[in-house]
Coordinates of C-alpha atoms and ligand atoms in Angstrom, one line a residue:
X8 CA 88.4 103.7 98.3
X9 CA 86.4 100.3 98.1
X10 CA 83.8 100.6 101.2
X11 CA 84.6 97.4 102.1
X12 CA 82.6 97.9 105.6
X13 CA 79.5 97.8 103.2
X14 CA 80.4 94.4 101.1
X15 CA 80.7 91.9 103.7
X16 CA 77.6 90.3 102.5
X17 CA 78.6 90.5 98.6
X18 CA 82.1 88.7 99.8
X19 CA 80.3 86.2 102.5
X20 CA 78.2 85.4 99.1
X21 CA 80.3 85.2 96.2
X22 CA 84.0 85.6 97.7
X23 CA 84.9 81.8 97.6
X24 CA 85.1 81.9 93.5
X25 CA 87.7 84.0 93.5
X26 CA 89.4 80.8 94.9
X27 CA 90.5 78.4 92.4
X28 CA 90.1 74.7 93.6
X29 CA 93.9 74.0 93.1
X30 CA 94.3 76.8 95.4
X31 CA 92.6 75.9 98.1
X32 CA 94.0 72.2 97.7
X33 CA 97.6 74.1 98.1
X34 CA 96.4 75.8 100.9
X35 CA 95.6 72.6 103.0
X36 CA 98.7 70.7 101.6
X37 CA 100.8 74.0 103.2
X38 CA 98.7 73.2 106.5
X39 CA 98.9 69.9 106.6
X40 CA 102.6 69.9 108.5
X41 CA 101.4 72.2 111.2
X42 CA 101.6 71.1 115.1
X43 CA 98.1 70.3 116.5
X44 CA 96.1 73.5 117.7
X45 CA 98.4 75.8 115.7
X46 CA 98.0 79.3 115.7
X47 CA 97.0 80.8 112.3
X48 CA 96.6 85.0 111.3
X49 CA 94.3 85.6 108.6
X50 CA 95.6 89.2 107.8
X51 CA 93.2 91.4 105.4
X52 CA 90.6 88.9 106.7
X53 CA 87.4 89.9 105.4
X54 CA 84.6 87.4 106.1
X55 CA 87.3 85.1 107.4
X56 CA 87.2 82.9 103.8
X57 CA 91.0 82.0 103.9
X58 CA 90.2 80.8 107.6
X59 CA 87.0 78.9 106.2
X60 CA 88.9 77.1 104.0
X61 CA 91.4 76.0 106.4
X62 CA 89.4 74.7 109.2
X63 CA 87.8 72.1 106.0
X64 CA 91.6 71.3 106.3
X65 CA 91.9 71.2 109.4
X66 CA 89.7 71.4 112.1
X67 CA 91.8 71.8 115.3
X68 CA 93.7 75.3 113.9
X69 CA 93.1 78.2 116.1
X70 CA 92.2 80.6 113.7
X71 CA 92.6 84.6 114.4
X72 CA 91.4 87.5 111.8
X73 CA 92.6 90.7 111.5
X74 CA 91.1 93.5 108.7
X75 CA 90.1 97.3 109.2
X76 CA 86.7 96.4 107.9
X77 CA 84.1 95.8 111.0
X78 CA 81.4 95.0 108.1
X79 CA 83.4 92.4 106.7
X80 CA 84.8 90.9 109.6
X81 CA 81.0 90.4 111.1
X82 CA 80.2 87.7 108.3
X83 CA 83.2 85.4 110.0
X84 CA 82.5 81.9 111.2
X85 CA 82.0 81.5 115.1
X86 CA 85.1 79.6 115.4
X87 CA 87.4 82.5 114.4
X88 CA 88.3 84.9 116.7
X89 CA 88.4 88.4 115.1
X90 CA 90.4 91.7 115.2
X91 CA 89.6 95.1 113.5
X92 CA 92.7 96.3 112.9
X93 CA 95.1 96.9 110.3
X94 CA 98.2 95.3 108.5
X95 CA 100.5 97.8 109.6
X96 CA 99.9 97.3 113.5
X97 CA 98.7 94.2 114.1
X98 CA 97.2 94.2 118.2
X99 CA 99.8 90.9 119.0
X100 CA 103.0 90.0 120.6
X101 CA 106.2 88.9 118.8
X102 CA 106.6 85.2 118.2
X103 CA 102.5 85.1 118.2
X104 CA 101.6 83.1 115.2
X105 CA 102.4 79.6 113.8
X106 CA 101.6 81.1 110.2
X107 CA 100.0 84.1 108.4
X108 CA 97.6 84.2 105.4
X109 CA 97.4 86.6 103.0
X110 CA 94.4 86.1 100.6
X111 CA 93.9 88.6 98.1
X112 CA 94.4 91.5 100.7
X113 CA 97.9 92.5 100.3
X114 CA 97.7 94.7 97.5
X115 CA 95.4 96.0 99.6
X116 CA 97.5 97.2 102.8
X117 CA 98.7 100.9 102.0
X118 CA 102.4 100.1 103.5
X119 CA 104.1 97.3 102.3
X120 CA 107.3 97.1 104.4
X121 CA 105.6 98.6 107.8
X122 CA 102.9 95.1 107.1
X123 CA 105.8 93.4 106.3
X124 CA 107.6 94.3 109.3
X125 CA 104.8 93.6 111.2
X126 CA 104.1 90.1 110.0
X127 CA 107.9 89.1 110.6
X128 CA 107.3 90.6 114.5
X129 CA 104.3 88.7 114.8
X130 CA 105.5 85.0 113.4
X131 CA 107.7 82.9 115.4
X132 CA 111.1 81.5 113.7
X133 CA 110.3 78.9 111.3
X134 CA 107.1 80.2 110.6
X135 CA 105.3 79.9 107.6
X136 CA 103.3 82.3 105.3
X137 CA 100.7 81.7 102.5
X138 CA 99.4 84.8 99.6
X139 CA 97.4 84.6 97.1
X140 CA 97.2 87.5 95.1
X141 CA 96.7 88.8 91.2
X142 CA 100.0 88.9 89.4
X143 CA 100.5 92.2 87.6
X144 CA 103.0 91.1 85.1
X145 CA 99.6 89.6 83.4
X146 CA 96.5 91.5 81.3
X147 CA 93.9 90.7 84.3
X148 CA 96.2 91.1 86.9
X149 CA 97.7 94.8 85.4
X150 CA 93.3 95.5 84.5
X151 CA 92.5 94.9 88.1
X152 CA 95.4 97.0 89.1
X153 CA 94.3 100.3 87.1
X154 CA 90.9 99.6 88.1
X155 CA 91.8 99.7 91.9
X156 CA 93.6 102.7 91.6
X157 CA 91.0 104.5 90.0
X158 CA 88.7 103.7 92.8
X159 CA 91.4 105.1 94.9
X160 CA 93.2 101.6 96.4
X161 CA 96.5 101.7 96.7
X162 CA 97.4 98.9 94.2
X163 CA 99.7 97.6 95.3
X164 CA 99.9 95.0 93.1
X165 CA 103.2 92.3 92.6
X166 CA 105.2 90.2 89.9
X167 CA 105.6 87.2 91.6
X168 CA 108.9 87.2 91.4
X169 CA 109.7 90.5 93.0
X170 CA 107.7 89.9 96.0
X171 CA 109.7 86.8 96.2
X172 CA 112.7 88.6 96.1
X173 CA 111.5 91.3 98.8
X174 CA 110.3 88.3 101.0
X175 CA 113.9 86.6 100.9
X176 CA 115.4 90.0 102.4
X177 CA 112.7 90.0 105.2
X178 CA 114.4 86.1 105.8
X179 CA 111.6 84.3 104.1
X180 CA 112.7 81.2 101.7
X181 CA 109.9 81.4 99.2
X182 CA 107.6 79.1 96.7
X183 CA 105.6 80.9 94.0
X184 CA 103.2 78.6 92.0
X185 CA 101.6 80.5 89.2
X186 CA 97.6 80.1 88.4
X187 CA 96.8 81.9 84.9
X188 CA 96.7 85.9 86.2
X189 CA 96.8 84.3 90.0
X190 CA 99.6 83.3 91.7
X191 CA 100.4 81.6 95.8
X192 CA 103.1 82.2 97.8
X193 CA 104.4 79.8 100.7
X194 CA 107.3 80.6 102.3
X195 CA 109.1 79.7 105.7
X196 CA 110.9 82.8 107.8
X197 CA 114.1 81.9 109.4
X198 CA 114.3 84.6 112.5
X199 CA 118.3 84.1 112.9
Ligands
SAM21 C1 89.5 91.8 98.5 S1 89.2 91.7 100.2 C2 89.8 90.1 100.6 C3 89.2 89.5 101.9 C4 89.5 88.1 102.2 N1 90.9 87.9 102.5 C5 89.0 87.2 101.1 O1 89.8 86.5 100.5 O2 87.8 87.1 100.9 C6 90.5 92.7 100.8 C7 90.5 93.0 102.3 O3 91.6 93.7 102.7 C8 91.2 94.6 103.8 N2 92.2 95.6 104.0 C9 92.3 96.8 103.3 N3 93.3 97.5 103.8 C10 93.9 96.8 104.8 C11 95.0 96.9 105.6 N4 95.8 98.1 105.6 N5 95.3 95.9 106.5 C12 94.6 94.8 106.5 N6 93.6 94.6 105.7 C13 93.2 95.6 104.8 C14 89.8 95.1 103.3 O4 89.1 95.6 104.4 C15 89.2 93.8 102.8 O5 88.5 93.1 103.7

């Protein structure tokens, strides 16, 4: 296991360059059509550095972060109101959230469809959601993988393309951009 409770600092100091500037420039483009005050889940939170970068987008977001991690989730900004919980059960009602971010934490989250499940509870129709994540179909992405697993993380890892394809049963219709051994995903969730 990664003792993520004891990193908040390391990831408060040196999380952001993980981040490619394109990235982050996605990130507020995917914002940008959101109502005023809209509701936004950082999921697998951390320090709050997904939520960080969208309030420089946009300043008037309400911004909500969930992770397991008390140690990480300390280091978040003052405007973000935080959770310790997990993926799996996230403490909110259906039809909570305007849109979900997923930054580098969901190969993270032991079960895949129970999170996935969860996420699709907690959006409201026509909600949107953003990942960023290391694609495994590459050298880095499939090094970073091993390495996880040998620290005893469940790895669970994506191609792009597959997630895609798991999204679009959940009712997601998806957008994969591809940077080097990263990749995003934005996609919209049609409840109906
Ligand atoms: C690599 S860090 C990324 C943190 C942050 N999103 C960022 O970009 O800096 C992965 C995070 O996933 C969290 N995590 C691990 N298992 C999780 C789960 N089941 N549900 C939600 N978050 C989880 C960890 O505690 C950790 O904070």
């Amino acid at each position: 296991m990664i003792p993520f409770n004891h990193l908040g600092w390391i990831f408060k100091t040196f999380g952001s360059t993980v981040y490619p500037k394109e990235v982050r420039q996605e990130l507020c483009t995917f914002l940008k059509s959101l109502s005023l005050n809209a509701n936004v889940l950082d999921v697998g939170a951390g320090t709050g550095m997904m939520c960080e970068f969208a309030h420089v987008c946009r300043e008037d977001l309400t911004l909500v972060a969930v992770d397991p991690a008390e140690g990480m989730l300390k280091f978040s900004p003052s405007y973000v109101t935080t959770y310790q919980a997990s993926a799996e059960a996230l403490p909110f009602d259906v039809d909570s959230f305007d849109v979900l971010l997923m930054g580098e934490s969901l190969h993270h989250f032991r079960d895949i469809d129970v999170a996935l499940d969860e996420a699709v509870r907690v959006l409201k129709d026509k909600g949107k959601l953003f990942i960023y994540d290391f694609n495994v179909n590459t050298f880095m992405g499939k090094s970073i993988c091993r390495g996880e697993k040998l620290l005893g993380e469940p790895g669970n890892f994506f191609e792009p393309e597959l997630l895609k394809d798991k999204l679009t049963n959940y009712g997601f219709t998806v957008n994969i951009k591809e940077y080097a051994w990263r990749y995003t995903i934005s996609a919209v969730l049609d409840k109906k």
